[in-house]
Amino acid sequence: MSDVCIIGIGIHPFGRTEGMTGMDMGVAAARAAVADAGLDWNAVQFAFGGSDASGNADTMIRLLGLTGIQFINVKNGCATGGSALFAASSAIRSGEYDVGLAVGFDKHPRGAFDPIPADWGLPEWYGETGLMLTTQFFAMKIRRYMDQFGISPVTLGRVAEKSFRNGALAEHAWRREPVDLETILNAQMVSDPLTKFMFCSPAEGAVALVLASEKKARELGGPVIRLKAAAMRTRPAGSFEVFSPMLDIARGGSATNIASAAAFEKAGIGPEDIHVAQLQDTEAGAEIMHMAENGFCKDGEQEAWLAEGRTEIGGKLPVNTDGGCIACGEPIGASGLRQVYENVVQLRGAGGRRQVPGNPRTAYSHVYGAPGVSAVTILER
Amino acid sequence: MAKRPIAEGLFTDEAEPRLIGGRRLSDGRIVFPMPSGGEAVFYEPVPLSRKGTLWSWTVQRFRPKSPPYAGPEAFEPYAVGYVELPGEVIVESRLADVAFDRIHSGMAMELVILPFTSDPDGTIVTTYAFRPAGESA
């Protein structure tokens, strides 16, 4: 079986772009990724792509070129990008193909998501009475975690402060202005204990990655960045998920726990071997909890990690070097691939002012979403 | 004034109403709400404890989008939490009769049925909530 390499990356800046559909952004990202690989569209043998709310990805071939390739649409909520990447990777690893594309894009209206209960197998009253909000779930998950493990509101603020500081250094980020800790902590409360600066917003954007077999990557002569693992998992019993009218008293692990463990096992390395990580930060609490759920620290250690700046760009384990979802916003279909894009930038040493020092060789990405899905990748240069 | 619950089968109609959960016939696992549709045959309805302790909480500070939200246009922030019903299940609920700055995990809570909104004909639509136990009954 061939190792799988990422040979081209393309992004359409996140945020708001008037006059462009989500799919337009997907096309722009796909063209950029193919050009970055030094190829033209004719060389792409297959694609997996998707969006949550911006249409059928395979429609893009009308603009990219009618070359007759296999193009499979993926729709898997927050794991859409990760699932497309997993599928594309498998197609190359199996030997079926040499060069393919994974693409994700989206464009959401302003404000919180407005899910329909039936889509999630839930009764109407759950939405009608105002219980079906992602923001409430995030707030209650971190509230419980803070009570259990002694995480303070200041630590939540430090996460958001870092996000905006890093986002200011990333060309593709949406929020490009630093915000100071005081402002973050004293801002309007959205869902206690989370203020408005601690949440990401639904947004717009697109990312595409060109994958190739190692043999093909070497022929093309670029830096060889291997996708050592891509794992997507669903929730185990007793997990705490968004849109849950009930929880079992016997508590269990999370989709993140098992996706992370599976990815580390495939890659043959552990959390201590990772040099840079992009972790789902739908809000500041999520980044904190995901540090532990992915095995990078023990529950409660985040308080010291943030105070000591260990997740800063120059720290022991830089986390969310482009500002993550908090600075980039969350176009559902594109968000997971943005993390991989950023990791490739870092492993190429092309991060400019946000470049992780010390020549990082390993990079980790993690997404989490409803109704309890997680996708993890590990890259190695 | 006429009243109706926001959904049938959500809570009992008795002097001290209880939420209606489901007990899975195969293993006794308790879920909330009682499953409907094809899944219902695997469960029997079971009234849940009226009392429990607060497991986690937040405050909803902005009006949720409609649909699905069906509350009154005039919006007042409301508290939401998970309440652990001992030996049964942890249920999600609105919280009532408590100042936001007095809410804390571990509080003793009890079920109440409250007016939520009203139909165009004036019928009052009720839903369930938990409030601190033993206060202003």
PDB file of C-alpha atoms in Angstrom, chain B residues 14-70:
ATOM      1  CA  GLU B  14     -51.656  14.912  37.995  1.00  0.00           C
ATOM      2  CA  ALA B  15     -51.380  17.103  41.065  1.00  0.00           C
ATOM      3  CA  GLU B  16     -47.593  16.720  41.115  1.00  0.00           C
ATOM      4  CA  PRO B  17     -46.769  16.120  37.453  1.00  0.00           C
ATOM      5  CA  ARG B  18     -43.816  13.984  36.401  1.00  0.00           C
ATOM      6  CA  LEU B  19     -41.855  13.742  33.172  1.00  0.00           C
ATOM      7  CA  ILE B  20     -42.545  10.601  31.181  1.00  0.00           C
ATOM      8  CA  GLY B  21     -39.467   8.628  30.238  1.00  0.00           C
ATOM      9  CA  GLY B  22     -39.091   5.231  28.647  1.00  0.00           C
ATOM     10  CA  ARG B  23     -37.683   2.059  30.164  1.00  0.00           C
ATOM     11  CA  ARG B  24     -36.052  -0.177  27.581  1.00  0.00           C
ATOM     12  CA  LEU B  25     -37.605  -3.615  27.858  1.00  0.00           C
ATOM     13  CA  SER B  26     -34.364  -5.426  27.015  1.00  0.00           C
ATOM     14  CA  ASP B  27     -32.104  -3.968  29.696  1.00  0.00           C
ATOM     15  CA  GLY B  28     -33.973  -1.442  31.828  1.00  0.00           C
ATOM     16  CA  ARG B  29     -32.072   1.595  30.478  1.00  0.00           C
ATOM     17  CA  ILE B  30     -34.098   4.747  31.107  1.00  0.00           C
ATOM     18  CA  VAL B  31     -34.377   7.384  28.406  1.00  0.00           C
ATOM     19  CA  PHE B  32     -36.142  10.725  28.061  1.00  0.00           C
ATOM     20  CA  PRO B  33     -38.437  11.491  26.373  1.00  0.00           C
ATOM     21  CA  MET B  34     -40.383   8.255  25.864  1.00  0.00           C
ATOM     22  CA  PRO B  35     -39.518   7.215  22.289  1.00  0.00           C
ATOM     23  CA  SER B  36     -42.250   7.569  19.687  1.00  0.00           C
ATOM     24  CA  GLY B  37     -42.810   5.917  16.320  1.00  0.00           C
ATOM     25  CA  GLY B  38     -41.217   2.596  15.477  1.00  0.00           C
ATOM     26  CA  GLU B  39     -38.835   2.739  18.419  1.00  0.00           C
ATOM     27  CA  ALA B  40     -41.660   2.926  20.992  1.00  0.00           C
ATOM     28  CA  VAL B  41     -42.312  -0.825  20.986  1.00  0.00           C
ATOM     29  CA  PHE B  42     -38.956  -1.439  22.660  1.00  0.00           C
ATOM     30  CA  TYR B  43     -39.819   0.756  25.664  1.00  0.00           C
ATOM     31  CA  GLU B  44     -42.508   1.109  28.314  1.00  0.00           C
ATOM     32  CA  PRO B  45     -43.479   4.562  29.566  1.00  0.00           C
ATOM     33  CA  VAL B  46     -42.233   5.348  33.058  1.00  0.00           C
ATOM     34  CA  PRO B  47     -42.910   8.469  35.144  1.00  0.00           C
ATOM     35  CA  LEU B  48     -39.596   9.964  36.280  1.00  0.00           C
ATOM     36  CA  SER B  49     -38.603  11.352  39.651  1.00  0.00           C
ATOM     37  CA  ARG B  50     -39.772  14.925  40.316  1.00  0.00           C
ATOM     38  CA  LYS B  51     -36.579  15.718  42.182  1.00  0.00           C
ATOM     39  CA  GLY B  52     -32.948  15.758  41.251  1.00  0.00           C
ATOM     40  CA  THR B  53     -29.727  17.752  41.359  1.00  0.00           C
ATOM     41  CA  LEU B  54     -28.384  20.272  38.868  1.00  0.00           C
ATOM     42  CA  TRP B  55     -25.630  18.666  36.753  1.00  0.00           C
ATOM     43  CA  SER B  56     -24.718  21.627  34.532  1.00  0.00           C
ATOM     44  CA  TRP B  57     -26.362  24.866  33.400  1.00  0.00           C
ATOM     45  CA  THR B  58     -26.198  27.972  31.224  1.00  0.00           C
ATOM     46  CA  VAL B  59     -28.315  31.017  30.412  1.00  0.00           C
ATOM     47  CA  GLN B  60     -29.868  31.530  26.987  1.00  0.00           C
ATOM     48  CA  ARG B  61     -29.205  35.237  26.445  1.00  0.00           C
ATOM     49  CA  PHE B  62     -30.542  35.737  22.908  1.00  0.00           C
ATOM     50  CA  ARG B  63     -33.851  34.756  21.316  1.00  0.00           C
ATOM     51  CA  PRO B  64     -33.393  31.462  19.443  1.00  0.00           C
ATOM     52  CA  LYS B  65     -34.301  31.458  15.759  1.00  0.00           C
ATOM     53  CA  SER B  66     -37.895  30.636  14.795  1.00  0.00           C
ATOM     54  CA  PRO B  67     -38.445  28.007  13.627  1.00  0.00           C
ATOM     55  CA  PRO B  68     -37.860  25.915  15.584  1.00  0.00           C
ATOM     56  CA  TYR B  69     -38.304  28.251  18.597  1.00  0.00           C
ATOM     57  CA  ALA B  70     -41.992  28.864  19.354  1.00  0.00           C
TER      58      ALA B  70
END
